[in-house]
GROMACS .gro file of C-alpha atoms in nm:
model
  259
    1MET     CA    1  -3.540   0.017   0.161
    2SER     CA    2  -3.194   0.167   0.148
    3PHE     CA    3  -2.960   0.276  -0.128
    4LEU     CA    4  -2.790  -0.063  -0.109
    5VAL     CA    5  -3.116  -0.242  -0.191
    6HIS     CA    6  -3.173  -0.017  -0.491
    7LEU     CA    7  -2.813  -0.076  -0.598
    8ALA     CA    8  -2.859  -0.452  -0.567
    9PHE     CA    9  -3.167  -0.442  -0.789
   10PHE     CA   10  -2.985  -0.225  -1.041
   11ALA     CA   11  -2.690  -0.464  -1.044
   12GLY     CA   12  -2.929  -0.754  -1.088
   13TRP     CA   13  -3.104  -0.579  -1.374
   14VAL     CA   14  -2.773  -0.501  -1.549
   15GLY     CA   15  -2.646  -0.854  -1.486
   16SER     CA   16  -2.962  -1.008  -1.626
   17ARG     CA   17  -2.935  -0.792  -1.937
   18ILE     CA   18  -2.581  -0.918  -1.992
   19ALA     CA   19  -2.634  -1.284  -1.899
   20PHE     CA   20  -2.975  -1.327  -2.061
   21PRO     CA   21  -3.025  -1.150  -2.395
   22SER     CA   22  -3.400  -1.200  -2.378
   23SER     CA   23  -3.584  -0.910  -2.223
   24TRP     CA   24  -3.819  -1.108  -1.998
   25VAL     CA   25  -3.555  -1.170  -1.730
   26SER     CA   26  -3.453  -0.805  -1.697
   27SER     CA   27  -3.819  -0.705  -1.716
   28SER     CA   28  -3.896  -0.941  -1.428
   29VAL     CA   29  -3.623  -0.780  -1.218
   30GLY     CA   30  -3.759  -0.434  -1.298
   31ILE     CA   31  -4.116  -0.537  -1.214
   32ALA     CA   32  -4.002  -0.693  -0.886
   33TRP     CA   33  -3.823  -0.370  -0.794
   34PHE     CA   34  -4.129  -0.160  -0.880
   35ILE     CA   35  -4.362  -0.381  -0.675
   36LEU     CA   36  -4.125  -0.372  -0.378
   37PHE     CA   37  -4.085   0.006  -0.406
   38LEU     CA   38  -4.460   0.064  -0.434
   39SER     CA   39  -4.550  -0.170  -0.148
   40THR     CA   40  -4.283  -0.017   0.078
   41ALA     CA   41  -4.398   0.336   0.001
   42LEU     CA   42  -4.761   0.242   0.062
   43TYR     CA   43  -4.681   0.064   0.388
   44PHE     CA   44  -4.498   0.361   0.537
   45ALA     CA   45  -4.753   0.606   0.401
   46VAL     CA   46  -5.027   0.417   0.588
   47PHE     CA   47  -4.796   0.398   0.891
   48SER     CA   48  -4.759   0.777   0.883
   49TRP     CA   49  -5.130   0.843   0.824
   50LYS     CA   50  -5.218   0.639   1.131
   51ARG     CA   51  -4.988   0.865   1.331
   52ARG     CA   52  -5.160   1.188   1.233
   53ALA     CA   53  -4.963   1.278   0.921
   54SER     CA   54  -5.160   1.466   0.656
   55PRO     CA   55  -5.242   1.274   0.334
   56LEU     CA   56  -4.975   1.454   0.132
   57GLN     CA   57  -4.721   1.443   0.413
   58GLY     CA   58  -4.778   1.071   0.470
   59LEU     CA   59  -4.735   0.999   0.101
   60GLY     CA   60  -4.409   1.193   0.099
   61TYR     CA   61  -4.287   1.007   0.407
   62GLY     CA   62  -4.369   0.676   0.239
   63ILE     CA   63  -4.174   0.766  -0.074
   64VAL     CA   64  -3.874   0.877   0.132
   65ALA     CA   65  -3.884   0.549   0.328
   66ALA     CA   66  -3.892   0.353   0.003
   67ILE     CA   67  -3.599   0.547  -0.141
   68HIS     CA   68  -3.378   0.558   0.169
   69TYR     CA   69  -3.518   0.416   0.492
   70PRO     CA   70  -3.257   0.567   0.731
   71GLU     CA   71  -3.369   0.914   0.620
   72PHE     CA   72  -3.724   0.827   0.722
   73LEU     CA   73  -3.617   0.652   1.041
   74TRP     CA   74  -3.411   0.936   1.190
   75LYS     CA   75  -3.551   1.254   1.035
   76LEU     CA   76  -3.919   1.187   0.967
   77LYS     CA   77  -4.044   0.912   1.197
   78PRO     CA   78  -3.962   1.107   1.517
   79ARG     CA   79  -4.191   1.387   1.394
   80LEU     CA   80  -4.492   1.154   1.388
   81ASP     CA   81  -4.733   1.103   1.677
   82LEU     CA   82  -4.562   0.789   1.805
   83SER     CA   83  -4.678   0.579   2.096
   84TRP     CA   84  -4.470   0.557   2.412
   85GLU     CA   85  -4.343   0.212   2.311
   86GLU     CA   86  -4.251   0.328   1.960
   87LYS     CA   87  -4.053   0.619   2.103
   88LYS     CA   88  -3.877   0.381   2.338
   89GLN     CA   89  -3.788   0.146   2.051
   90LEU     CA   90  -3.651   0.433   1.843
   91LEU     CA   91  -3.434   0.551   2.131
   92ALA     CA   92  -3.304   0.197   2.172
   93LEU     CA   93  -3.181   0.211   1.810
   94SER     CA   94  -3.017   0.553   1.846
   95PRO     CA   95  -2.668   0.430   1.956
   96ALA     CA   96  -2.622   0.313   1.598
   97ILE     CA   97  -2.580   0.676   1.489
   98THR     CA   98  -2.491   0.861   1.812
   99HIS     CA   99  -2.236   0.607   1.944
  100VAL     CA  100  -2.357   0.674   2.299
  101SER     CA  101  -2.617   0.504   2.518
  102ARG     CA  102  -2.859   0.798   2.518
  103PRO     CA  103  -2.903   1.099   2.288
  104SER     CA  104  -2.833   1.336   2.580
  105SER     CA  105  -2.486   1.187   2.626
  106LEU     CA  106  -2.183   1.337   2.454
  107LEU     CA  107  -1.891   1.145   2.308
  108CYS     CA  108  -1.554   1.306   2.371
  109PRO     CA  109  -1.396   1.328   2.023
  110PHE     CA  110  -1.046   1.291   2.164
  111CYS     CA  111  -1.056   1.002   2.412
  112LYS     CA  112  -1.389   0.851   2.298
  113ILE     CA  113  -1.558   0.820   2.637
  114GLU     CA  114  -1.924   0.892   2.702
  115ILE     CA  115  -2.022   1.193   2.912
  116LYS     CA  116  -2.376   1.130   3.030
  117HIS     CA  117  -2.673   1.366   3.056
  118VAL     CA  118  -2.506   1.669   2.898
  119LEU     CA  119  -2.693   1.766   2.581
  120VAL     CA  120  -3.027   1.942   2.550
  121ALA     CA  121  -3.241   2.044   2.252
  122LEU     CA  122  -3.272   2.419   2.209
  123SER     CA  123  -3.555   2.607   2.043
  124GLY     CA  124  -3.550   2.558   1.669
  125GLU     CA  125  -3.307   2.283   1.573
  126GLY     CA  126  -3.009   2.366   1.793
  127ILE     CA  127  -2.821   2.158   2.048
  128GLY     CA  128  -2.684   2.305   2.369
  129VAL     CA  129  -2.562   2.180   2.706
  130ARG     CA  130  -2.749   2.151   3.035
  131ARG     CA  131  -2.473   2.313   3.236
  132ARG     CA  132  -2.144   2.489   3.177
  133PRO     CA  133  -1.858   2.425   3.169
  134VAL     CA  134  -1.844   2.071   3.027
  135PHE     CA  135  -1.510   1.895   3.068
  136CYS     CA  136  -1.419   1.546   2.961
  137PRO     CA  137  -1.352   1.355   3.286
  138ARG     CA  138  -1.058   1.171   3.129
  139CYS     CA  139  -0.865   1.418   2.912
  140GLN     CA  140  -1.006   1.735   3.077
  141THR     CA  141  -1.080   1.894   2.739
  142ARG     CA  142  -1.350   2.157   2.751
  143LEU     CA  143  -1.625   2.060   2.508
  144ASP     CA  144  -1.865   2.356   2.535
  145CYS     CA  145  -1.600   2.571   2.371
  146CYS     CA  146  -1.577   2.805   2.073
  147ARG     CA  147  -1.428   2.530   1.859
  148PHE     CA  148  -1.767   2.356   1.834
  149CYS     CA  149  -1.992   2.663   1.861
  150VAL     CA  150  -2.216   2.796   1.586
  151PHE     CA  151  -2.117   3.153   1.680
  152PHE     CA  152  -1.746   3.091   1.626
  153GLU     CA  153  -1.593   3.199   1.296
  154PRO     CA  154  -1.248   3.053   1.217
  155ARG     CA  155  -0.980   3.310   1.142
  156SER     CA  156  -0.931   3.190   0.784
  157GLY     CA  157  -1.283   3.302   0.693
  158HIS     CA  158  -1.315   3.020   0.440
  159LEU     CA  159  -1.604   2.779   0.422
  160LEU     CA  160  -1.556   2.489   0.657
  161GLY     CA  161  -1.418   2.175   0.504
  162TRP     CA  162  -1.202   1.880   0.598
  163GLY     CA  163  -0.872   2.011   0.726
  164GLU     CA  164  -1.007   2.356   0.819
  165ASP     CA  165  -0.806   2.521   1.097
  166LEU     CA  166  -1.032   2.585   1.398
  167THR     CA  167  -0.752   2.695   1.630
  168SER     CA  168  -0.846   3.063   1.645
  169GLY     CA  169  -1.098   3.309   1.509
  170ARG     CA  170  -1.365   3.542   1.640
  171CYS     CA  171  -1.705   3.532   1.807
  172THR     CA  172  -1.991   3.658   1.593
  173LEU     CA  173  -2.214   3.713   1.898
  174ILE     CA  174  -1.992   3.906   2.140
  175LYS     CA  175  -1.868   4.234   1.994
  176LYS     CA  176  -1.651   4.509   2.140
  177HIS     CA  177  -1.390   4.771   2.046
  178GLN     CA  178  -1.057   4.597   1.987
  179SER     CA  179  -0.715   4.685   1.859
  180VAL     CA  180  -0.675   4.634   1.485
  181ASP     CA  181  -0.358   4.438   1.562
  182GLU     CA  182  -0.567   4.176   1.742
  183ILE     CA  183  -0.834   4.122   1.482
  184CYS     CA  184  -0.663   4.196   1.149
  185SER     CA  185  -0.365   4.066   0.961
  186SER     CA  186  -0.050   4.276   0.994
  187SER     CA  187  -0.084   4.426   0.645
  188VAL     CA  188  -0.449   4.522   0.696
  189ALA     CA  189  -0.379   4.655   1.045
  190GLN     CA  190  -0.099   4.874   0.910
  191LYS     CA  191  -0.325   5.023   0.642
  192LEU     CA  192  -0.598   5.091   0.896
  193LYS     CA  193  -0.351   5.268   1.125
  194GLU     CA  194  -0.236   5.483   0.835
  195MET     CA  195  -0.599   5.581   0.786
  196GLY     CA  196  -0.630   5.670   1.154
  197TRP     CA  197  -0.814   5.358   1.267
  198HIS     CA  198  -0.654   5.196   1.572
  199THR     CA  199  -0.959   5.010   1.702
  200LEU     CA  200  -1.260   4.846   1.543
  201TYR     CA  201  -1.597   4.739   1.682
  202ALA     CA  202  -1.606   4.376   1.578
  203GLY     CA  203  -1.655   4.021   1.694
  204LEU     CA  204  -1.442   3.933   1.994
  205ALA     CA  205  -1.109   3.778   1.895
  206ILE     CA  206  -1.069   3.415   2.005
  207PRO     CA  207  -0.698   3.324   2.020
  208ASP     CA  208  -0.766   2.973   2.153
  209SER     CA  209  -1.086   2.801   2.041
  210PHE     CA  210  -1.075   2.564   2.341
  211SER     CA  211  -1.097   2.857   2.586
  212PRO     CA  212  -1.424   3.055   2.571
  213PRO     CA  213  -1.402   3.420   2.679
  214GLU     CA  214  -1.531   3.519   3.022
  215GLU     CA  215  -1.814   3.715   2.858
  216CYS     CA  216  -1.951   3.400   2.693
  217ARG     CA  217  -2.305   3.318   2.804
  218THR     CA  218  -2.440   3.138   2.498
  219PHE     CA  219  -2.328   2.812   2.340
  220GLN     CA  220  -2.477   2.605   2.060
  221PHE     CA  221  -2.317   2.316   1.874
  222ASP     CA  222  -2.237   2.365   1.506
  223GLU     CA  223  -2.295   2.045   1.309
  224ARG     CA  224  -2.025   2.121   1.052
  225LYS     CA  225  -1.760   2.195   1.313
  226THR     CA  226  -1.844   1.882   1.512
  227LEU     CA  227  -1.810   1.676   1.194
  228LEU     CA  228  -1.457   1.810   1.152
  229GLU     CA  229  -1.371   1.661   1.491
  230ARG     CA  230  -1.557   1.335   1.419
  231LEU     CA  231  -1.838   1.405   1.666
  232PRO     CA  232  -2.122   1.188   1.530
  233CYS     CA  233  -2.481   1.293   1.471
  234MET     CA  234  -2.499   1.649   1.603
  235GLY     CA  235  -2.761   1.776   1.359
  236LYS     CA  236  -3.136   1.748   1.310
  237GLU     CA  237  -3.144   1.377   1.390
  238ARG     CA  238  -2.989   1.438   1.732
  239VAL     CA  239  -3.232   1.721   1.809
  240LEU     CA  240  -3.530   1.497   1.734
  241LEU     CA  241  -3.384   1.216   1.944
  242LEU     CA  242  -3.322   1.456   2.234
  243ARG     CA  243  -3.685   1.561   2.226
  244LEU     CA  244  -3.795   1.199   2.216
  245GLU     CA  245  -3.576   1.122   2.516
  246GLU     CA  246  -3.720   1.417   2.705
  247ALA     CA  247  -4.073   1.303   2.623
  248ILE     CA  248  -4.000   0.946   2.729
  249TYR     CA  249  -3.838   1.023   3.063
  250SER     CA  250  -4.071   1.306   3.157
  251GLN     CA  251  -4.382   1.086   3.154
  252PRO     CA  252  -4.466   0.747   3.307
  253SER     CA  253  -4.463   0.434   3.095
  254SER     CA  254  -4.781   0.283   2.955
  255SER     CA  255  -4.767   0.001   3.210
  256SER     CA  256  -4.744   0.242   3.502
  257ARG     CA  257  -5.027   0.453   3.361
  258SER     CA  258  -5.251   0.149   3.323
  259GLY     CA  259  -5.168   0.039   3.676
   0.00000   0.00000   0.00000
């Protein structure tokens, strides 16, 4: 079930309370919801148990599926021991959230074209690129840039939110001695100079977030930054889908194995 189904039942329960003063109608709606919730949770719990989930884990998966099915579909189901066909079916559904034909493809946030076979799942839950640099073939924007990188810190230093300025900042991975004028505001730089500090060992200044420094050797997408540029599904769901895609296309299909 999804939140909309729960909302529909709640609306029906409220409506029945208003339209029919007697309690049996609203009670019937509540009982119907409870039966549907319980049966859905049990179904997906059994589904998970059959795919090597532990008893407690399977029960939790079933409850999540009953509360909000998309959460189960994209974040929990890929972790189960799925068959080759089930993995294939899940990948076929993935364009609904990735907006591209395969999880390894990247959607240019500016001209909205698909760049195929670019993304790769990193260790942990990170997303990187197979090769660098990555340019959009239409608008020539570089997409493996600081602007979308987890190691890039915007100059403002505030928590990321809608409207955050990602134009410039600093790299938290590459550090070197730099002039205080380059990495500090004018007032702070002046005070540091008065104290005898003309350089600081700090994260490399990034004046243009679309142009990575020459020293850059590591890139990983930051889900929050990609959301600011309307890049869909660049978090845990995408990592799991990337691993499914790798598993699917690195082994023969069931039909070829049986042949």
